[in-house]
Coordinates of C-alpha atoms in Angstrom, one line a residue:
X22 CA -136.5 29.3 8.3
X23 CA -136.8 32.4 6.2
X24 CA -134.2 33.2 3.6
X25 CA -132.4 36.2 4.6
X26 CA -133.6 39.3 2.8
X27 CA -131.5 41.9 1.3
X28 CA -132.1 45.3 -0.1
X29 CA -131.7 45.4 -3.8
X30 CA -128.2 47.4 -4.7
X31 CA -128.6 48.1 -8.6
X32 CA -125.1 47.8 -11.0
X33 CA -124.6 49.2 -14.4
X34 CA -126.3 47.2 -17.0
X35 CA -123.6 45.4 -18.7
X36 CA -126.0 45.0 -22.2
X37 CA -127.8 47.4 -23.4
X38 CA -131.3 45.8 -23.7
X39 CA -130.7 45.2 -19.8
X40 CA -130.4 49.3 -18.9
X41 CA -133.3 50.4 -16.7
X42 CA -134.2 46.7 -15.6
X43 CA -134.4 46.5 -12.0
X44 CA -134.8 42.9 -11.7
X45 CA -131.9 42.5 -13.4
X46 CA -129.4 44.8 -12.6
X47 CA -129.9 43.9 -8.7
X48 CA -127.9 40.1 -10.0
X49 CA -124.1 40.1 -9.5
X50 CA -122.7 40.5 -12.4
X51 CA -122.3 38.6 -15.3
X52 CA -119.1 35.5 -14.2
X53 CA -116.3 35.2 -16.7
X54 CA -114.5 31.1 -16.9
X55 CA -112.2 32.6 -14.7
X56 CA -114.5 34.1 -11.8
X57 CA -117.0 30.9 -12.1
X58 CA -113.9 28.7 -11.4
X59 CA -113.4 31.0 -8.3
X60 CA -116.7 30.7 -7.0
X61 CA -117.4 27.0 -7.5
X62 CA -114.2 25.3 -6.8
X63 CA -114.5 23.9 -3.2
X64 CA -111.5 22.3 -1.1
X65 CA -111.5 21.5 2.6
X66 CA -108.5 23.0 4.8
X67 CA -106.0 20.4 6.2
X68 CA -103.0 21.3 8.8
X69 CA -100.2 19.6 10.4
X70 CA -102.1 20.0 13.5
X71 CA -104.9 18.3 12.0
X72 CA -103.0 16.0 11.0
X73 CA -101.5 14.6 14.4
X74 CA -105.0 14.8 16.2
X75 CA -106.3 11.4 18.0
X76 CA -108.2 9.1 15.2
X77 CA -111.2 10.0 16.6
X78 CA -111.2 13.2 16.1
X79 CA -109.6 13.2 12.8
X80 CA -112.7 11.1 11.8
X81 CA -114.7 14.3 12.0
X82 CA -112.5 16.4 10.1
X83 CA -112.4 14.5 7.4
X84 CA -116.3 14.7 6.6
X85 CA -114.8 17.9 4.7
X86 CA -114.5 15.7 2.0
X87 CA -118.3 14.4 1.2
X88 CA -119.5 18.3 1.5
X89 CA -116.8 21.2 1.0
X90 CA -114.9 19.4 -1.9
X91 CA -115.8 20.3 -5.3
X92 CA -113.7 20.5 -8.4
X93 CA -115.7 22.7 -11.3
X94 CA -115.6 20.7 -14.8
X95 CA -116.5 22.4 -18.0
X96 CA -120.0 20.8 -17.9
X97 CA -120.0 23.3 -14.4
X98 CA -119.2 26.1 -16.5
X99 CA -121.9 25.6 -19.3
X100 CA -124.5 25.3 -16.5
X101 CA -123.6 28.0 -14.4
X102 CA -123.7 30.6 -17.9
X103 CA -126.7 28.6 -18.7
X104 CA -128.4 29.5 -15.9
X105 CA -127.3 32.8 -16.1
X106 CA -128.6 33.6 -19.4
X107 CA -132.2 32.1 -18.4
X108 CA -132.5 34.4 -15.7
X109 CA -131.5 37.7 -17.4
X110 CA -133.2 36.8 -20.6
X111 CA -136.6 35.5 -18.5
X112 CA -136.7 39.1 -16.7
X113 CA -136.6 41.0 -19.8
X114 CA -140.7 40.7 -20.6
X115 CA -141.0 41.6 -16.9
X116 CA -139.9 44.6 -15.7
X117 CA -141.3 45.9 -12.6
X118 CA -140.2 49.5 -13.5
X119 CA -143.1 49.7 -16.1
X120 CA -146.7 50.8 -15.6
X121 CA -147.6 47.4 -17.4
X122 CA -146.1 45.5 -15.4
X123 CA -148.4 47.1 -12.3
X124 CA -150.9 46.6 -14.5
X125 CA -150.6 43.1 -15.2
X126 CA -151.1 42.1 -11.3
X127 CA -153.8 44.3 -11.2
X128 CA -156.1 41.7 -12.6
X129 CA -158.8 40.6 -9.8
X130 CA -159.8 37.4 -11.8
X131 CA -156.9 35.0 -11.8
X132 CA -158.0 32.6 -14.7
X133 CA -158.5 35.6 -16.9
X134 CA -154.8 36.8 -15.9
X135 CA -153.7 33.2 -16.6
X136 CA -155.2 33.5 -20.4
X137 CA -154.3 36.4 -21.1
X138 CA -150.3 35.8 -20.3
X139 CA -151.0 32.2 -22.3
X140 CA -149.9 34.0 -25.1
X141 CA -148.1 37.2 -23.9
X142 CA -144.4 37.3 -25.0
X143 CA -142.1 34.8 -26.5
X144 CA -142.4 31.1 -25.6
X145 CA -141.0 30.5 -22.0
X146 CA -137.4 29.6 -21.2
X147 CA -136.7 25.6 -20.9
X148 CA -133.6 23.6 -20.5
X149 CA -132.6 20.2 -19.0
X150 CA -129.6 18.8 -17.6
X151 CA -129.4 15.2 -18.1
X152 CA -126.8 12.6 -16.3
X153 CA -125.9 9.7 -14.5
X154 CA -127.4 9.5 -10.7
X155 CA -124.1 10.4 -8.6
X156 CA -122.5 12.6 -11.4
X157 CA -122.3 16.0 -9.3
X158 CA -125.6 17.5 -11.4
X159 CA -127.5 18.7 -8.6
X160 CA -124.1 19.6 -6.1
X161 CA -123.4 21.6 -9.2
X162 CA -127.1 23.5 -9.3
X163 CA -127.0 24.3 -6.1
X164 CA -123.4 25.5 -5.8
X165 CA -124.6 28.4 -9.0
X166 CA -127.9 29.2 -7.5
X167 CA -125.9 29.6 -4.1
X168 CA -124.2 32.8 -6.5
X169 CA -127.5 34.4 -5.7
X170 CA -129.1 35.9 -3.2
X171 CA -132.0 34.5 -3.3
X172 CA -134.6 36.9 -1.8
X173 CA -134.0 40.7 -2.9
X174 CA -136.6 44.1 -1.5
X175 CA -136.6 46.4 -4.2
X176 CA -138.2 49.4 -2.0
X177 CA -138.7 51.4 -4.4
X178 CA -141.1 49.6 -6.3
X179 CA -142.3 47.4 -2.9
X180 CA -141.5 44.2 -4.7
X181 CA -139.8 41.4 -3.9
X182 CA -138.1 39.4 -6.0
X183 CA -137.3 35.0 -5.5
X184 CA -134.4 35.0 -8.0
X185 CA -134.7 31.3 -8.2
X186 CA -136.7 28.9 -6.6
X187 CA -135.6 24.8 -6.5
X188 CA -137.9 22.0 -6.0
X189 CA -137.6 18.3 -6.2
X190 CA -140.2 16.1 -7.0
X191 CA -141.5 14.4 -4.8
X192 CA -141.3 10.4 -4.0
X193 CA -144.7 9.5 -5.0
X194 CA -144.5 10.3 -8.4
X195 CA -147.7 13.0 -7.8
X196 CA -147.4 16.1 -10.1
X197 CA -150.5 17.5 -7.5
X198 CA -147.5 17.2 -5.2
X199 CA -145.0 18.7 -7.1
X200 CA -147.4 21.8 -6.8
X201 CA -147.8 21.9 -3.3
X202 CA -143.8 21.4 -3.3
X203 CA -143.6 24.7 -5.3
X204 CA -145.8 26.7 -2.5
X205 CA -143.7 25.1 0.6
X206 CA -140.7 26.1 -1.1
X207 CA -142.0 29.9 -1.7
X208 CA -143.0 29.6 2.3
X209 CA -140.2 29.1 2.9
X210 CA -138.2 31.5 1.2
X211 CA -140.3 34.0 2.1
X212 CA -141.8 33.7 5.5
X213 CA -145.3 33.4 3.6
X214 CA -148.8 31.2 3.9
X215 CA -149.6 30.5 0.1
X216 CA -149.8 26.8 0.8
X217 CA -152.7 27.1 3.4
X218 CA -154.2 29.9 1.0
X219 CA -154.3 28.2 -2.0
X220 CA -153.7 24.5 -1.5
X221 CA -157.6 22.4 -0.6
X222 CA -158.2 18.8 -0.6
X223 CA -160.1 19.0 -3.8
X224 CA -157.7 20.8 -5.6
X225 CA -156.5 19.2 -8.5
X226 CA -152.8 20.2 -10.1
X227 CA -154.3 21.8 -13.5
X228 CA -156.2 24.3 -10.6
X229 CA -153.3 25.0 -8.7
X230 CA -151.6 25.7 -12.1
X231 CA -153.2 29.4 -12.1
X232 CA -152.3 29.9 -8.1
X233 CA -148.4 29.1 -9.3
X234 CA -148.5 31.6 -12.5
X235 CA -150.0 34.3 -10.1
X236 CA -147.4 33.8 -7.1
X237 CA -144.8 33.7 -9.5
X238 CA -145.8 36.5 -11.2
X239 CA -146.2 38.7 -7.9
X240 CA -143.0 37.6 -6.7
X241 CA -140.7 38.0 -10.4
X242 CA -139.0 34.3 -10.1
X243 CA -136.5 34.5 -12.3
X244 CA -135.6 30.7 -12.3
X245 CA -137.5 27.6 -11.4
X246 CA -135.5 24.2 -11.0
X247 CA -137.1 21.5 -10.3
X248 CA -134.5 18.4 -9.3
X249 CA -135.0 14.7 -9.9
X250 CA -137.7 14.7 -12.1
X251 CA -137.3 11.0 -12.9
X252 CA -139.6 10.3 -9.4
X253 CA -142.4 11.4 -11.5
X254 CA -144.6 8.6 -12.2
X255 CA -146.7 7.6 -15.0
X256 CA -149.4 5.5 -12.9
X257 CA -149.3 7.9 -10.4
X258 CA -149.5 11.1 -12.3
X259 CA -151.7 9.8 -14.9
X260 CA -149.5 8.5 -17.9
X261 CA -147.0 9.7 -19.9
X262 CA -149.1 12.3 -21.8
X263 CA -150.8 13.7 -18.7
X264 CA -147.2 14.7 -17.5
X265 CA -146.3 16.1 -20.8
X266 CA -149.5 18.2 -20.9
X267 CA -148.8 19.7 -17.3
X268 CA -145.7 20.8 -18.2
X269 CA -146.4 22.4 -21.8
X270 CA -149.3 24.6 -19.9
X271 CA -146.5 25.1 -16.8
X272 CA -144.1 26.7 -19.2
X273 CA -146.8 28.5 -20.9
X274 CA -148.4 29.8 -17.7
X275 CA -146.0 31.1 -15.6
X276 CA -143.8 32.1 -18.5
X277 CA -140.6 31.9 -16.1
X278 CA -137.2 30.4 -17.0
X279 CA -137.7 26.1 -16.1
X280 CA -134.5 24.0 -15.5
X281 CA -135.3 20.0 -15.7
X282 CA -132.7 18.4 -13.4
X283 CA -132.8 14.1 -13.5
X284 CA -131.6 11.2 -14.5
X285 CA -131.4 9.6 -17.8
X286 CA -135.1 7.7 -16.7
X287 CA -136.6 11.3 -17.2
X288 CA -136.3 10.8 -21.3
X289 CA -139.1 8.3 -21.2
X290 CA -141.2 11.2 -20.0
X291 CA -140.1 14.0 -22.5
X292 CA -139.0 12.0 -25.1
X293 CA -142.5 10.3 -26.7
X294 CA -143.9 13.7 -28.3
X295 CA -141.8 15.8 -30.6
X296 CA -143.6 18.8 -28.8
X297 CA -142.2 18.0 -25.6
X298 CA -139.0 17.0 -26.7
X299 CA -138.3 20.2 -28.2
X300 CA -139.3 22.6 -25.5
X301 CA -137.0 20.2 -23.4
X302 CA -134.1 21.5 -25.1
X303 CA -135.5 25.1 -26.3
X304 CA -132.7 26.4 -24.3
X305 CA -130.1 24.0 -25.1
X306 CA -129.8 20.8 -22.8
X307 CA -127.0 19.4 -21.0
X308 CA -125.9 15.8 -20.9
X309 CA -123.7 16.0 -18.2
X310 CA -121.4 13.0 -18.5
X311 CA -119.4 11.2 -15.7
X312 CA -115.4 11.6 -15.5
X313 CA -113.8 10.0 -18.5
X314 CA -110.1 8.2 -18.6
X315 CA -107.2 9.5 -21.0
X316 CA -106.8 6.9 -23.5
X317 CA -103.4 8.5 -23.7
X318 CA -100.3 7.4 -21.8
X319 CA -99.0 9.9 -19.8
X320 CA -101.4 12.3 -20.3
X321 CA -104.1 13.5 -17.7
X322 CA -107.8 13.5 -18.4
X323 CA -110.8 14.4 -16.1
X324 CA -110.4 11.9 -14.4
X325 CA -106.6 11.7 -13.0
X326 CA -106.7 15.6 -12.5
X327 CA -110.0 15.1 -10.7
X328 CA -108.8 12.3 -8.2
X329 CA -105.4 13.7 -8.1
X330 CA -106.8 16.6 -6.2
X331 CA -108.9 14.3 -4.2
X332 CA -106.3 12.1 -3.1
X333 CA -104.0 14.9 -1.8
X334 CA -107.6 15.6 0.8
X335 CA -105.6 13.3 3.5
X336 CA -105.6 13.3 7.0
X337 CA -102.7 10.9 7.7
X338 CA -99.6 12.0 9.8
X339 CA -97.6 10.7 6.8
X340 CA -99.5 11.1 3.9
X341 CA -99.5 8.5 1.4
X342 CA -98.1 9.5 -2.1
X343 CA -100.6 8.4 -5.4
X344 CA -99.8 5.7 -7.5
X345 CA -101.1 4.4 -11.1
X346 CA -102.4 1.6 -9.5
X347 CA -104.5 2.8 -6.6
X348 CA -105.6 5.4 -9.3
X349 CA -106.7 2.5 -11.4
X350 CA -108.6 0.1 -8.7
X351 CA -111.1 3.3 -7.7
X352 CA -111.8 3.7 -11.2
X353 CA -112.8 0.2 -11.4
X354 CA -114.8 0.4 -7.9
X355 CA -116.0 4.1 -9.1
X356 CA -116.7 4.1 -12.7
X357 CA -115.8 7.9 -12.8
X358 CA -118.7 8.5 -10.9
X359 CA -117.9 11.4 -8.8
X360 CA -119.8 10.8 -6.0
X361 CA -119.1 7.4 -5.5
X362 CA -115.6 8.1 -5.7
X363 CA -116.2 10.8 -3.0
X364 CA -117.6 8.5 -0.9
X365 CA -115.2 5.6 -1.0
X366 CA -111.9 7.5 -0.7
X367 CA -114.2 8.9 2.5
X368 CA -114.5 5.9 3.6
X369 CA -111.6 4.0 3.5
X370 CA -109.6 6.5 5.0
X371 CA -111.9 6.4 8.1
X372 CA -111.1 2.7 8.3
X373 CA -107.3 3.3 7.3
X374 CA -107.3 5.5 10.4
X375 CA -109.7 3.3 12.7
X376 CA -107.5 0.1 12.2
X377 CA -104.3 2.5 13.3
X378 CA -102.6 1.3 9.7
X379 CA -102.9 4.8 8.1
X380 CA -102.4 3.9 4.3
X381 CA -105.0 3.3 1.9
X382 CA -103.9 0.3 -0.1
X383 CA -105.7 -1.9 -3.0
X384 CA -106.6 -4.7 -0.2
X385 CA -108.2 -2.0 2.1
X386 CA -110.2 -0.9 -0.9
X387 CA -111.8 -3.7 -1.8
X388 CA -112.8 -4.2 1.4
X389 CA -114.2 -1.0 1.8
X390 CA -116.1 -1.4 -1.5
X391 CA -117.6 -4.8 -0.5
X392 CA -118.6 -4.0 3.0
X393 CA -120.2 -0.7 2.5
X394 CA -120.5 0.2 -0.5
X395 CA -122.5 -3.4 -2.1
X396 CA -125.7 -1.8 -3.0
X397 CA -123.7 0.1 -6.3
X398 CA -122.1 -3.5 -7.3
X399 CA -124.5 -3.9 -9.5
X400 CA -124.9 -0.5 -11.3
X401 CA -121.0 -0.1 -11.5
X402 CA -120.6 -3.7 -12.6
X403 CA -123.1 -2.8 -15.6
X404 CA -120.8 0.6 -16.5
X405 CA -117.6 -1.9 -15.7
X406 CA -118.6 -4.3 -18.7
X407 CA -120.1 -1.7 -21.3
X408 CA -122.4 -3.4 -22.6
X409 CA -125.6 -1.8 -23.5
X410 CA -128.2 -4.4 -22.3
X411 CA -126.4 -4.5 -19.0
X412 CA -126.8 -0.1 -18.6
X413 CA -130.3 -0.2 -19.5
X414 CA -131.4 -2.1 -16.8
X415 CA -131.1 0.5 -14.5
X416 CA -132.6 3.5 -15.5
X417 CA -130.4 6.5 -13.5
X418 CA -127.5 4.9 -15.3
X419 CA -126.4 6.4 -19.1
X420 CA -124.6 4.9 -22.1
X421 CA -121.5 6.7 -22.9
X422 CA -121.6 9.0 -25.4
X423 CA -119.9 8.7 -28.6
X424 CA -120.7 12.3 -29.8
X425 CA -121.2 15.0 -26.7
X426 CA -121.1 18.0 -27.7
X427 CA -117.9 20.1 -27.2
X428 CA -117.7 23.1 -24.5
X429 CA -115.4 25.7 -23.6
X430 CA -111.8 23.1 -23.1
X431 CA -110.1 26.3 -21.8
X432 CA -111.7 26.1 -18.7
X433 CA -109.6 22.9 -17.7
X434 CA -106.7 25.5 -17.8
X435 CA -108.3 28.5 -16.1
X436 CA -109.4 25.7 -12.7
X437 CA -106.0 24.6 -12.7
X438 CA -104.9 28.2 -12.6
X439 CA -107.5 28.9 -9.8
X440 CA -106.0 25.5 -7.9
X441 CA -102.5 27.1 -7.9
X442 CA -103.5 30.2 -6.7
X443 CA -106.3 28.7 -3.6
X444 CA -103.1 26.9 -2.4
X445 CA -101.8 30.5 -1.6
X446 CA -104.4 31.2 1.0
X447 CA -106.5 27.7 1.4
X448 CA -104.1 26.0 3.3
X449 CA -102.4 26.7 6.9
X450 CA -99.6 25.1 6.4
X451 CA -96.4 27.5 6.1
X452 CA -94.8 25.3 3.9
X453 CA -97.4 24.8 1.1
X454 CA -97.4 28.6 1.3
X455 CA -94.0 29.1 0.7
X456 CA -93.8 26.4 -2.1
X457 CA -96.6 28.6 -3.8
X458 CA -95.1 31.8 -3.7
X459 CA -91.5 30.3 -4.7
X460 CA -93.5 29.1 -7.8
X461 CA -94.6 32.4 -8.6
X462 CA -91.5 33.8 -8.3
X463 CA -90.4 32.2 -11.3
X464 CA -88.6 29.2 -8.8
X465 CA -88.9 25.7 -11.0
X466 CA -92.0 23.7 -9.5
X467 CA -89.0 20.7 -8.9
X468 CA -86.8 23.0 -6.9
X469 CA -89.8 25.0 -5.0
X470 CA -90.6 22.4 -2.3
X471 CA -86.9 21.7 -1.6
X472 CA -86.2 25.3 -0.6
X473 CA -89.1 25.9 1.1
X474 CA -88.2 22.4 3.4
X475 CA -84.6 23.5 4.0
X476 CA -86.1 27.6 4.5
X477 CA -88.6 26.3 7.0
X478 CA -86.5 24.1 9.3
X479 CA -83.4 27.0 9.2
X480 CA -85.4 29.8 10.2
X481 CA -88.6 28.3 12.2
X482 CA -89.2 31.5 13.4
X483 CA -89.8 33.4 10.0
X484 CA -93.0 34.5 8.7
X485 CA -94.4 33.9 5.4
X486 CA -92.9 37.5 3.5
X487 CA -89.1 36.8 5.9
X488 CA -89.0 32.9 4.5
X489 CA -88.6 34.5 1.0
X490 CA -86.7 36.8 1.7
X491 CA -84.0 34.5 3.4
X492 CA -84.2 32.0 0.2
X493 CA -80.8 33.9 -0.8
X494 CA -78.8 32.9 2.9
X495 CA -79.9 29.2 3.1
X496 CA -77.3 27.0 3.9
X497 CA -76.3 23.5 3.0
X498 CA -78.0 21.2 5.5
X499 CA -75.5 19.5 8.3
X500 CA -75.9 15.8 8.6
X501 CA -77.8 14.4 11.6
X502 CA -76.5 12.4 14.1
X503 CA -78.3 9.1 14.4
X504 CA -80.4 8.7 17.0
X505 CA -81.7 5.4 18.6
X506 CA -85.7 5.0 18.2
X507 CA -88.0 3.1 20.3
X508 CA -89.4 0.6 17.5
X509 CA -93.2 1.9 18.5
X510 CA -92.5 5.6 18.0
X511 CA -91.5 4.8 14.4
X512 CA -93.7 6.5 11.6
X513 CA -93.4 5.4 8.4
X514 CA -92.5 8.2 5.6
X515 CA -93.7 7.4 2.1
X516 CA -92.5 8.7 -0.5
X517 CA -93.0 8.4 -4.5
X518 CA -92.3 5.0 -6.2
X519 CA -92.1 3.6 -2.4
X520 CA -91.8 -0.5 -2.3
X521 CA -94.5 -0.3 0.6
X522 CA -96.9 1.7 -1.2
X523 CA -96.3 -0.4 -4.7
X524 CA -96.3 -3.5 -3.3
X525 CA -99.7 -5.5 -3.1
X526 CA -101.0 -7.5 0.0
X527 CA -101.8 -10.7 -2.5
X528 CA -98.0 -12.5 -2.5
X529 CA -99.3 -13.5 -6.5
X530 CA -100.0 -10.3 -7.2
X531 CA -96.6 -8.8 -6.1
X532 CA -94.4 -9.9 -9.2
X533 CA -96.4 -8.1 -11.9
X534 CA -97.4 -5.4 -9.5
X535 CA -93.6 -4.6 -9.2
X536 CA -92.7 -5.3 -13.1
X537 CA -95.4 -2.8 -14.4
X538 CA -93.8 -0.3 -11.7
X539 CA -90.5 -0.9 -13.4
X540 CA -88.4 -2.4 -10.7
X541 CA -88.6 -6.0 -12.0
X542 CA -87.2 -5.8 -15.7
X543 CA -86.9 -8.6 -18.0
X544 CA -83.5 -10.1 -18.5
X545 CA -84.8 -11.1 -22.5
X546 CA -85.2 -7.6 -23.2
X547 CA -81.2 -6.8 -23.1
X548 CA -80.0 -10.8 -24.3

């Protein structure tokens, strides 16, 4: 399928060195923490009337969670200006509004073209982001490059431009098919034939190296990422050195913007030269780390405010209300690796709903994390116990780092700002809406949800803008008679601090369970 092509619509250079550039001032423009937080943060709609669908159906709903939840980090920030900067900067030897640029594809012999752009320019654009395998690295490459269109006519000049192209290497560890990779992907995109032009049985990937410099050249990629580029295999592609040497002339060749995307296994392919080392991280790489745990009471890191948010993604009539110690069993069953943690909460509450017991407990998790999840046990037990010896047997895991190097921390607040404000128009519910807009109205975030309750059930008729405005004439609720309920009608109503929720399904577990909550205290403390 063809990637939709638009006509180029130019904006005011926002730099000075990037007036009269048509490749880049047909981008969007240039994302402040703010706007990126906007445009990456992902989170799936729930309603009421989602909510009291059959189990069945419910199941389907909730997929929302594995692909249209995403909560942007600073790491997503850094990559998405990253990114950004690559692309710009890589367009500004290649400007399609000069005569030498013309020029330039003018050459009939393609090796000759190849040589002469060897050493045309500054050295090529190169950066790498590094992490653990389930981390969110590639969710996060594709959500930026998503920012773009990625096929833009520019009529005037007959050209059309692939603002960024993504490969991933292939399974068999064959750079020769990493190549042919990069020619399916342009077909792709582009509704082209370059891989039956170019691509013979006998060719060999230092060949196909010049085919790549000339396609890219006649098509101004501005960024080439190419994904999981651990699969690359010594035997396979020749040893260590070949690899290194494929890539040196790749960056000098095409002399495009390259993003390395893999996990931690991809340093023993960059990391045995100095030469290759350094053009790894010419641009500045990433190490994009997994969630990490306050070490602080009371104090939210990444990875409470991340499963905070993920908990609240439920799709039980009653939903269940978060506690420290359900927090604390998927970080031992997760590791802080986000898409494990996806995937489990995803899970369990498919069997929460399936056994018609809709409450997602520490026995239920477990069981879940035995029964379906066993083939992590091993890498999450390695992570569990920290030990180095244990990590480094498998390869797509990563030690913790003790120095990582410190990005923009005023991002944490500018998502959470975003968060607030999504509630105002991601979810259906009336009543989330109202609690918002009480908020912003200066209304304590304590007091908020209790006015909107009693606001909502007095005047069910009211829209959004009449709810607030009859805040003032709310009355003070009348007691309800008690009614007699059939014992299988009854659904359970959980609320914060909740025995049922606290309590734990092991009878040995129950007494320290209920002490660390606070209910059980210690009659020595007060003798």
């Amino acid at each position: 399928m063809m990637t939709r092509l638009i006509t180029a619509r130019y904006i005011d250079a926002e730099l000075e060195e990037y007036s009269g550039h048509p490749l880049i001032n047909a981008l969007p423009p240039i994302n402040s923490a703010d706007q990126i937080a906007k445009l990456l943060f992902r989170y799936p709609k729930i309603t009421k009337e989602e909510r009291a669908l059959p189990s069945h159906i419910r199941r389907h709903a909730m997929m929302r969670i594995l692909d249209k939840f995403l909560y942007p980090t600073k790491y997503h920030s850094e990559l998405e200006q990253t990114i950004s900067c690559m692309i710009r900067s890589g367009y500004l030897s290649r400007n399609i509004a000069d005569k030498s640029f013309v020029e330039s594809l003018s050459a009939v012999d393609r090796v000759k073209a190849v040589n002469k752009r060897r050493n045309a320019g500054n050295e090529a654009l190169v950066s790498s982001v590094i992490g653990c395998s389930g981390s969110g690295k590639s969710t996060a490459v594709e959500a930026i490059l998503d920012c773009y269109e990625q096929a833009i006519l520019h009529p005037e000049y007959q050209h059309v431009q692939l603002v960024w192209l993504k490969l991933e290497c292939p399974h068999d560890g064959s750079v020769k098919s990493l190549c042919i990779n990069f020619f399916r992907a342009v077909d792709k995109a582009l509704n082209t034939d370059y891989e039956d032009t170019y691509v013979k049985s006998r060719s060999s990937a230092e060949s196909l190296l010049g085919d790549i410099a000339r396609v890219s050249a006649l098509h101004s990629i501005g960024i080439l990422v190419i994904d999981e580029i651990q699969h690359l295999d010594e035997f396979k592609s020749g040893g260590s050195e070949r690899i290194i040497n494929f890539f040196v002339a790749l960056t000098n060749v095409i002399k495009i913007p390259v993003l390395f995307v893999g996990t931690p296994k991809a340093r023993e392919i960059f990391n045995p030269t100095m030469r290759s080392s350094r053009r790894m991280a010419q641009f500045g790489g990433l190490s994009w780390e997994r969630f990490s745990r306050s070490e602080i009471a009371e104090q939210s890191g990444g990875w409470e405010k991340f499963f905070s948010l993920l908990w609240k993604l439920q799709w039980f009539e009653t939903p269940v209300p978060l506690t420290e110690e359900i927090r604390d069993v998927f970080w031992e069953y997760t590791q802080g690796i986000a898409h494990i943690a996806v995937v489990l909460f995803y899970l369990c509450q498919v069997r929460a709903v399936v056994v018609g017991k809709e409450i997602i407990n520490k026995k239920l998790v477990k069981k879940v994390y035995d029964d379906k999840l066993s083939i992590v046990h091993p890498m999450i037990n390695a992570l569990r116990s920290g030990r180095k010896e244990e990590i480094e047997k498998f390869k797509d895991l990563d030690l913790p780092l003790k120095e990582v190097v410190i990005l923009d921390s005023g991002f944490e607040r500018v998502v959470e700002d975003v968060i607030e404000t999504e509630e105002l128009f991601e979810s259906d519910d009336r009543l989330s809406q109202l609690v918002a807009l009480l908020k912003k109205l200066n209304i304590g975030s304590d007091i908020a949800p209790i006015i909107a309750k009693q606001a909502v059930e007095q005047f069910p008729e009211e829209d959004l803008l009449g709810l607030v405005a009859r805040v003032k004439e709310l009355k003070d609720p009348k007691p309800k008679k008690k009614k007699r309920r059939d014992v299988a009608s009854y659904t359970p109503v959980y609320i914060a601090g909740d025995l049922r929720v606290l309590r734990d399904d092991d009878p040995e577990a129950n007494y320290e369970v209920l002490r660390r909550s606070g209910v059980i205290v210690e009659l020595s403390d007060y003798l």
